Short mmCIF file of C-alpha atoms in Angstrom, two decimals:
data_model
loop_
_atom_site.label_atom_id
_atom_site.label_comp_id
_atom_site.label_asym_id
_atom_site.label_seq_id
_atom_site.Cartn_x
_atom_site.Cartn_y
_atom_site.Cartn_z
CA MET A 1 -25.26 -30.15 48.41
CA LEU A 2 -28.85 -31.22 47.67
CA GLU A 3 -30.12 -28.74 50.26
CA LEU A 4 -28.28 -25.87 48.51
CA VAL A 5 -29.77 -26.81 45.13
CA LEU A 6 -33.28 -26.96 46.64
CA ARG A 7 -32.84 -23.55 48.30
CA ILE A 8 -31.61 -21.95 45.08
CA GLY A 9 -34.43 -23.58 43.09
CA PHE A 10 -37.07 -22.42 45.56
CA SER A 11 -35.64 -18.88 45.61
CA LEU A 12 -35.64 -18.81 41.82
CA LEU A 13 -39.28 -19.91 41.72
CA VAL A 14 -40.27 -17.20 44.20
CA VAL A 15 -38.48 -14.49 42.19
CA LEU A 16 -40.00 -15.69 38.89
CA GLY A 17 -43.45 -15.79 40.51
CA LEU A 18 -43.09 -12.22 41.74
CA MET A 19 -41.92 -11.09 38.29
CA TRP A 20 -44.92 -12.82 36.69
CA ALA A 21 -47.33 -11.11 39.12
CA VAL A 22 -45.81 -7.67 38.50
CA ALA A 23 -45.94 -8.23 34.73
CA ARG A 24 -49.66 -9.10 34.94
CA LEU A 25 -50.36 -5.90 36.91
CA VAL A 26 -48.40 -3.73 34.50
CA ARG A 27 -50.03 -5.26 31.42
CA ARG A 28 -53.53 -4.17 32.43
CA PRO A 29 -54.66 -0.90 30.87
CA LEU A 30 -54.66 2.04 33.26
CA SER A 31 -58.25 2.95 32.44
CA ALA A 32 -59.45 -0.52 33.47
CA ARG A 33 -57.78 -0.15 36.85
CA ARG A 34 -59.21 3.32 37.45
CA ALA A 35 -62.79 2.69 36.35
CA HIS A 36 -63.83 0.32 39.14
CA GLY A 37 -65.15 2.88 41.60
CA ALA A 38 -67.38 5.91 41.33
CA LEU A 39 -64.42 7.89 39.96
CA ALA A 40 -63.17 7.40 36.38
CA VAL A 41 -61.33 9.47 33.77
CA LEU A 42 -63.63 9.56 30.74
CA ASN A 43 -61.46 11.63 28.42
CA ARG A 44 -58.41 13.85 28.45
CA GLN A 45 -56.84 16.26 25.97
CA GLN A 46 -53.29 17.58 26.16
CA ILE A 47 -53.19 21.37 25.73
CA ASN A 48 -49.43 21.83 25.92
CA ARG A 49 -46.50 20.06 27.53
CA ASN A 50 -47.53 21.00 31.06
CA ALA A 51 -51.33 21.27 30.88
CA GLU A 52 -54.32 19.16 29.94
CA VAL A 53 -58.09 19.18 30.21
CA ALA A 54 -59.74 16.05 31.63
CA VAL A 55 -63.31 14.89 32.01
CA VAL A 56 -63.79 12.88 35.19
CA ARG A 57 -66.90 10.87 36.07
CA VAL A 58 -67.76 11.25 39.74
CA ALA A 59 -70.80 9.13 40.61
CA ASP A 60 -73.33 10.29 38.00
CA ARG A 61 -71.70 13.64 37.12
CA ALA A 62 -69.05 14.51 34.52
CA ILE A 63 -66.68 17.16 35.82
CA ILE A 64 -64.32 19.03 33.49
CA ILE A 65 -61.01 19.94 35.11
CA GLY A 66 -57.83 21.67 34.00
CA VAL A 67 -54.67 19.92 35.16
CA THR A 68 -51.20 21.49 35.32
CA GLU A 69 -48.07 20.49 37.19
CA ALA A 70 -48.91 22.85 40.02
CA GLN A 71 -52.70 22.70 40.35
CA VAL A 72 -56.06 21.29 39.31
CA ASN A 73 -58.85 23.74 38.38
CA PHE A 74 -62.58 23.11 38.12
CA LEU A 75 -63.73 24.22 34.65
CA GLY A 76 -67.33 23.04 34.54
CA GLU A 77 -69.74 20.13 34.27
CA ALA A 78 -71.06 18.17 31.31
CA ASP A 79 -73.44 15.34 30.51
CA VAL A 80 -71.89 11.94 31.30
CA ALA A 81 -73.60 10.30 28.30
CA ALA A 82 -71.71 12.57 25.91
CA PHE A 83 -68.37 11.11 27.00
CA GLU A 84 -69.13 7.47 27.69
CA LYS A 85 -68.38 5.10 24.83
CA PRO A 86 -71.31 3.11 23.49
CA GLU A 87 -71.38 -0.63 24.09
CA HIS A 88 -71.42 -1.24 20.36
CA GLU A 89 -71.84 0.95 17.35
CA GLU A 90 -74.63 0.20 14.94
CA HIS A 91 -73.72 -1.06 11.51
CA VAL A 92 -74.94 1.26 8.78
CA PRO A 93 -75.56 -0.66 5.54
CA LEU A 94 -74.54 1.05 2.30
CA GLU A 95 -76.30 0.62 -1.00
CA PRO A 96 -74.19 0.31 -4.17
CA GLY A 97 -75.65 3.61 -5.39
CA ASP A 98 -74.18 5.41 -2.36
CA LEU A 99 -70.61 4.71 -3.48
CA PRO A 100 -68.79 6.80 -6.11
CA ALA A 101 -68.53 5.28 -9.60
CA VAL A 102 -64.79 5.97 -9.93
CA HIS A 103 -62.24 5.85 -7.14
CA PRO A 104 -60.72 9.34 -6.57
CA ALA A 105 -57.20 7.88 -6.57
CA GLY A 106 -57.76 5.79 -9.67
CA PRO A 107 -55.42 5.52 -12.66
CA GLY A 108 -53.95 8.87 -13.66
CA ALA A 109 -55.17 10.66 -10.55
CA ASN A 110 -51.71 10.87 -9.00
CA ARG A 111 -49.70 11.60 -12.18
CA LEU A 112 -48.86 15.13 -11.03
CA ASP A 113 -47.94 13.87 -7.55
CA ARG A 114 -45.65 11.22 -9.01
CA THR A 115 -43.79 13.65 -11.23
CA LEU A 116 -43.42 16.10 -8.35
CA LEU A 117 -42.14 13.30 -6.12
CA GLU A 118 -39.65 12.18 -8.78
CA THR A 119 -38.41 15.79 -9.18
CA ILE A 120 -37.88 16.11 -5.44
CA ARG A 121 -36.05 12.77 -5.36
CA ASP A 122 -33.78 13.84 -8.21
CA ARG A 123 -32.90 17.13 -6.51
CA THR A 124 -32.34 15.68 -3.03
CA SER A 125 -30.65 12.36 -3.78
CA ARG A 126 -26.89 12.11 -3.38
CA ARG A 127 -24.84 11.30 -6.43
#
C-alpha cells in the first residue's frame, strides 16, 4: 500500500514539474525567444487577413518582406537603426509656459456632447 502511494506521489510530482516547465516556456514573449541569433523580427504590419509586411534583421541588415499564406516576397532593404527600439527615451522637460492656460475639456466644453448623448439615450432606451 505504501509503495502505491509513493508511486502515485512521484508520478504526480513529475507531471506537475512538466506542466511548470511548459508554462515557463509559454510565458516568455515570442520576440525574446526569436531575437537571440542573427535573425530577428523587428516590426510587422498586418495588411489584410492573409497578408502582412515584416521587417527582419539579418546580421546587420534590415530586410523588408511581404508574407502571405502561400509565399514570402522580398520587398526591399532598410536601415536597421530606424526599426530598433532605443534603450531608453530621453525625458523632455516642459516649462509651465508651454502648457495651455485652460484645459480643452474644461467646464462647459462638452455641453453639446452631453445633450447629444442624452438625446441618443432617450431615443434608444427601452421603455
